[in-house]
Amino acid sequence: AQKVTQAQTEISVVEKEDVTLDCVYETRDTTYYLFWYKQPPSGELVFLIRRNSFDEQNEISGRYSWNFQKSTSSFNFTITASQVVDSAVYFCALSETFIIQGAQKLVFGQGTRLTINP
Amino acid sequence: EAQVTQNPRYLITVTGKKLTVTCSQNMNHEYMSWYRQDPGLGLRQIYYSMNVEVTDKGDVPEGYKVSRKEKRNFPLILESPSPNQTSLYFCASSPLPWQRNSYEQYFGPGTRLTVT
């Protein structure tokens, strides 16, 4: 069965430090998608990135970067020069597509609460 | 504006009093689902629907019902709420993947439910 593990329950750093959030996943499928979502204190889920299993290129978006490594089944997220506004809960998620059923389900990790202190 | 809406956003109720949380999307998506979020567990899928009148159980369906009579709406029904259903609930929608090659799900703002 598919599973996503975010071993870091809480992380606290001082502003401007770099921080990496770990995500390890398990799946038997060869075709899958990985996601990161941000949940700020207001509670909504904010989509950050989607990667498919065939694209292992790392991605950078401003201060955010993602390192996808199939060999270790990891999809880690790094925030460079962190800011107080980055404080949130971050979720990693895996989507498999059950072609026969036509269903797609997101399997979420437990989340990592990131606190950026001024 | 493309969006998923949920109502109510906050609800405090008592054990056994039936309630419905509504979910509506304006993107003509076929696929809709409900998740609950609990501390230390992340989000878990409750029910999903691939189209009108097509629904199926997710990972934690006990105590919940859903219906899909219209494409845009997917209400979550708690016939007899219990305290262990106190949680943050999210509705999500997306097109079916083979139709638009999209695996992104659009989430509603969440409904915080407390059952006393």
Short mmCIF file of C-alpha atoms in Angstrom, two decimals:
data_model
loop_
_atom_site.label_atom_id
_atom_site.label_comp_id
_atom_site.label_asym_id
_atom_site.label_seq_id
_atom_site.Cartn_x
_atom_site.Cartn_y
_atom_site.Cartn_z
CA ALA A 1 0.00 0.00 0.00
CA GLN A 2 1.10 3.54 -0.58
CA LYS A 3 2.50 5.51 2.30
CA VAL A 4 4.07 8.90 2.89
CA THR A 5 6.30 9.57 5.88
CA GLN A 6 7.33 12.96 7.16
CA ALA A 7 9.53 12.05 10.08
CA GLN A 8 10.00 15.62 11.27
CA THR A 9 6.97 16.52 13.35
CA GLU A 10 8.16 20.01 14.21
CA ILE A 11 11.06 22.18 13.10
CA SER A 12 12.00 25.54 14.54
CA VAL A 13 14.66 27.77 13.02
CA VAL A 14 15.72 31.38 13.16
CA GLU A 15 14.80 33.64 10.28
CA LYS A 16 17.19 33.56 7.29
CA GLU A 17 18.33 30.04 8.02
CA ASP A 18 17.88 27.39 5.36
CA VAL A 19 15.61 24.50 6.28
CA THR A 20 14.86 21.16 4.63
CA LEU A 21 11.66 19.22 5.13
CA ASP A 22 11.97 15.51 4.49
CA CYS A 23 9.46 13.31 2.70
CA VAL A 24 9.81 9.58 2.05
CA TYR A 25 7.18 7.64 0.17
CA GLU A 26 6.25 4.05 -0.61
CA THR A 27 4.39 2.88 -3.67
CA ARG A 28 4.28 -0.13 -5.95
CA ASP A 29 3.20 1.94 -8.94
CA THR A 30 5.63 3.11 -11.57
CA THR A 31 3.39 6.06 -12.41
CA TYR A 32 2.59 8.42 -9.59
CA TYR A 33 2.63 12.07 -8.62
CA LEU A 34 4.13 13.79 -5.62
CA PHE A 35 2.90 17.02 -4.11
CA TRP A 36 3.73 19.55 -1.45
CA TYR A 37 1.06 21.63 0.23
CA LYS A 38 1.40 24.46 2.70
CA GLN A 39 -1.15 25.02 5.45
CA PRO A 40 -0.73 28.46 7.06
CA PRO A 41 -2.30 29.26 10.43
CA SER A 42 -5.49 30.33 8.64
CA GLY A 43 -6.05 26.65 7.79
CA GLU A 44 -6.42 26.48 4.03
CA LEU A 45 -4.28 24.18 1.90
CA VAL A 46 -2.01 25.95 -0.54
CA PHE A 47 -0.66 23.93 -3.46
CA LEU A 48 3.11 24.35 -3.88
CA ILE A 49 4.32 21.81 -6.41
CA ARG A 50 3.50 18.63 -8.32
CA ARG A 51 6.09 16.22 -9.77
CA ASN A 52 5.46 13.10 -11.79
CA SER A 53 7.44 9.92 -11.33
CA PHE A 54 9.16 10.23 -14.68
CA ASP A 55 10.67 13.63 -14.03
CA GLU A 56 13.51 13.58 -11.53
CA GLN A 57 14.76 17.04 -12.28
CA ASN A 58 15.08 19.22 -9.25
CA GLU A 59 12.97 22.33 -9.26
CA ILE A 60 13.54 25.79 -7.90
CA SER A 61 10.93 28.46 -7.40
CA GLY A 62 12.29 31.53 -5.72
CA ARG A 63 13.40 30.53 -2.23
CA TYR A 64 11.79 27.11 -2.58
CA SER A 65 13.48 24.07 -4.08
CA TRP A 66 12.59 20.43 -4.33
CA ASN A 67 14.87 17.41 -4.58
CA PHE A 68 13.21 14.30 -6.04
CA GLN A 69 15.23 11.08 -5.82
CA LYS A 70 13.55 7.88 -6.93
CA SER A 71 16.49 5.80 -5.76
CA THR A 72 15.74 6.71 -2.17
CA SER A 73 11.98 7.34 -2.64
CA SER A 74 12.36 10.83 -1.32
CA PHE A 75 10.95 14.21 -2.28
CA ASN A 76 12.52 16.77 0.01
CA PHE A 77 11.63 20.44 0.20
CA THR A 78 14.13 23.18 1.04
CA ILE A 79 13.39 26.77 1.96
CA THR A 80 16.37 29.05 1.53
CA ALA A 81 16.71 32.18 3.66
CA SER A 82 13.55 31.38 5.59
CA GLN A 83 11.11 34.11 6.58
CA VAL A 84 8.54 34.36 9.34
CA VAL A 85 5.77 34.09 6.72
CA ASP A 86 7.02 30.60 5.91
CA SER A 87 5.73 29.42 9.28
CA ALA A 88 3.10 26.80 8.52
CA VAL A 89 2.39 23.11 8.45
CA TYR A 90 3.74 21.49 5.31
CA PHE A 91 2.31 18.31 3.85
CA CYS A 92 3.86 15.95 1.37
CA ALA A 93 1.40 13.81 -0.59
CA LEU A 94 1.39 10.97 -3.10
CA SER A 95 -1.19 10.34 -5.80
CA GLU A 96 -1.62 7.08 -7.56
CA THR A 97 -4.17 6.57 -10.26
CA PHE A 98 -6.20 3.42 -10.14
CA ILE A 99 -6.80 3.19 -13.84
CA ILE A 100 -9.48 0.51 -13.58
CA GLN A 101 -11.46 2.35 -10.97
CA GLY A 102 -10.60 5.72 -12.40
CA ALA A 103 -10.10 7.07 -8.91
CA GLN A 104 -7.27 9.23 -7.76
CA LYS A 105 -6.52 9.56 -4.11
CA LEU A 106 -4.03 11.73 -2.35
CA VAL A 107 -2.16 9.98 0.45
CA PHE A 108 -0.75 12.55 2.84
CA GLY A 109 2.14 12.46 5.22
CA GLN A 110 1.62 13.46 8.82
CA GLY A 111 2.79 16.99 8.18
CA THR A 112 5.74 19.02 9.49
CA ARG A 113 5.06 22.11 11.56
CA LEU A 114 7.66 24.71 10.64
CA THR A 115 8.20 27.71 12.87
CA ILE A 116 10.42 30.54 11.75
CA ASN A 117 11.46 32.73 14.64
CA PRO A 118 12.42 36.37 14.08
CA GLU B 1 -13.02 32.70 -10.09
CA ALA B 2 -12.42 28.95 -10.07
CA GLN B 3 -13.00 27.68 -6.58
CA VAL B 4 -14.26 25.04 -4.20
CA THR B 5 -16.56 26.34 -1.48
CA GLN B 6 -17.57 24.69 1.77
CA ASN B 7 -20.24 25.61 4.26
CA PRO B 8 -20.26 26.08 7.12
CA ARG B 9 -16.65 26.97 7.85
CA TYR B 10 -17.09 26.36 11.58
CA LEU B 11 -19.63 24.21 13.34
CA ILE B 12 -20.13 23.16 16.94
CA THR B 13 -22.78 20.54 17.49
CA VAL B 14 -23.86 17.86 19.92
CA THR B 15 -23.63 14.11 19.71
CA GLY B 16 -26.34 12.56 17.58
CA LYS B 17 -27.63 15.68 15.86
CA LYS B 18 -27.57 15.11 12.10
CA LEU B 19 -25.58 17.62 10.08
CA THR B 20 -24.56 18.26 6.51
CA VAL B 21 -21.45 20.02 5.28
CA THR B 22 -21.89 21.31 1.75
CA CYS B 23 -19.24 21.39 -0.95
CA SER B 24 -19.57 23.04 -4.32
CA GLN B 25 -17.15 23.58 -7.21
CA ASN B 26 -17.52 25.75 -10.30
CA MET B 27 -14.86 24.11 -12.49
CA ASN B 28 -17.03 21.35 -13.98
CA HIS B 29 -14.79 18.74 -12.37
CA GLU B 30 -15.87 15.12 -12.44
CA TYR B 31 -13.89 13.96 -9.42
CA MET B 32 -14.70 15.16 -5.91
CA SER B 33 -13.65 13.86 -2.53
CA TRP B 34 -13.73 14.52 1.18
CA TYR B 35 -10.79 14.38 3.56
CA ARG B 36 -10.48 14.79 7.30
CA GLN B 37 -7.39 16.19 8.97
CA ASP B 38 -6.35 15.09 12.43
CA PRO B 39 -3.18 15.94 14.35
CA GLY B 40 -0.35 13.53 13.64
CA LEU B 41 -2.34 11.74 10.94
CA GLY B 42 -2.31 14.20 8.08
CA LEU B 43 -5.33 14.13 5.79
CA ARG B 44 -7.25 10.94 5.14
CA GLN B 45 -9.82 10.35 2.45
CA ILE B 46 -13.39 9.71 3.60
CA TYR B 47 -15.35 9.31 0.37
CA TYR B 48 -14.90 10.14 -3.26
CA SER B 49 -17.05 10.48 -6.36
CA MET B 50 -16.06 10.06 -9.98
CA ASN B 51 -19.24 11.59 -11.37
CA VAL B 52 -22.93 12.11 -10.73
CA GLU B 53 -24.43 9.16 -8.85
CA VAL B 54 -21.02 7.45 -8.63
CA THR B 55 -19.55 7.41 -5.12
CA ASP B 56 -17.23 5.10 -3.21
CA LYS B 57 -15.57 4.73 0.15
CA GLY B 58 -12.15 6.10 0.93
CA ASP B 59 -9.97 5.06 3.85
CA VAL B 60 -12.15 6.26 6.75
CA PRO B 61 -15.82 6.16 5.66
CA GLU B 62 -17.40 4.95 8.92
CA GLY B 63 -19.99 7.37 10.26
CA TYR B 64 -20.27 9.38 7.05
CA LYS B 65 -22.50 9.46 4.00
CA VAL B 66 -22.25 11.37 0.76
CA SER B 67 -24.37 12.00 -2.28
CA ARG B 68 -23.66 13.29 -5.79
CA LYS B 69 -26.91 14.32 -7.42
CA GLU B 70 -25.39 17.23 -9.29
CA LYS B 71 -21.94 17.49 -10.76
CA ARG B 72 -21.01 20.62 -8.85
CA ASN B 73 -22.15 19.53 -5.37
CA PHE B 74 -20.85 16.83 -3.05
CA PRO B 75 -22.31 17.14 0.45
CA LEU B 76 -20.92 15.25 3.43
CA ILE B 77 -23.56 13.93 5.80
CA LEU B 78 -23.06 12.91 9.41
CA GLU B 79 -26.25 11.09 10.40
CA SER B 80 -25.32 10.75 14.08
CA PRO B 81 -22.14 12.68 14.84
CA SER B 82 -19.88 11.51 17.63
CA PRO B 83 -16.99 13.27 19.40
CA ASN B 84 -14.43 11.23 17.44
CA GLN B 85 -15.63 13.00 14.32
CA THR B 86 -14.34 16.30 15.66
CA SER B 87 -11.91 17.27 12.94
CA LEU B 88 -11.02 19.64 10.13
CA TYR B 89 -12.73 18.60 6.91
CA PHE B 90 -11.65 19.41 3.38
CA CYS B 91 -13.50 18.96 0.14
CA ALA B 92 -11.47 18.63 -3.05
CA SER B 93 -12.20 18.43 -6.76
CA SER B 94 -10.28 17.67 -9.94
CA PRO B 95 -10.86 16.57 -13.51
CA LEU B 96 -10.49 12.86 -14.20
CA PRO B 97 -6.80 12.34 -15.02
CA TRP B 98 -7.10 10.72 -18.40
CA GLN B 99 -9.36 13.47 -19.61
CA ARG B 100 -7.06 16.35 -18.92
CA ASN B 101 -3.85 14.76 -17.74
CA SER B 102 -4.18 16.58 -14.47
CA TYR B 103 -3.46 15.13 -11.08
CA GLU B 104 -3.86 18.33 -9.11
CA GLN B 105 -6.71 18.52 -6.67
CA TYR B 106 -8.30 21.83 -5.74
CA PHE B 107 -9.17 22.12 -2.07
CA GLY B 108 -11.91 24.02 -0.34
CA PRO B 109 -11.13 26.29 2.64
CA GLY B 110 -11.96 23.63 5.23
CA THR B 111 -14.72 23.14 7.79
CA ARG B 112 -13.79 22.87 11.42
CA LEU B 113 -16.29 20.62 13.17
CA THR B 114 -16.55 20.12 16.91
CA VAL B 115 -18.89 17.47 18.29
CA THR B 116 -19.52 17.66 22.04
#
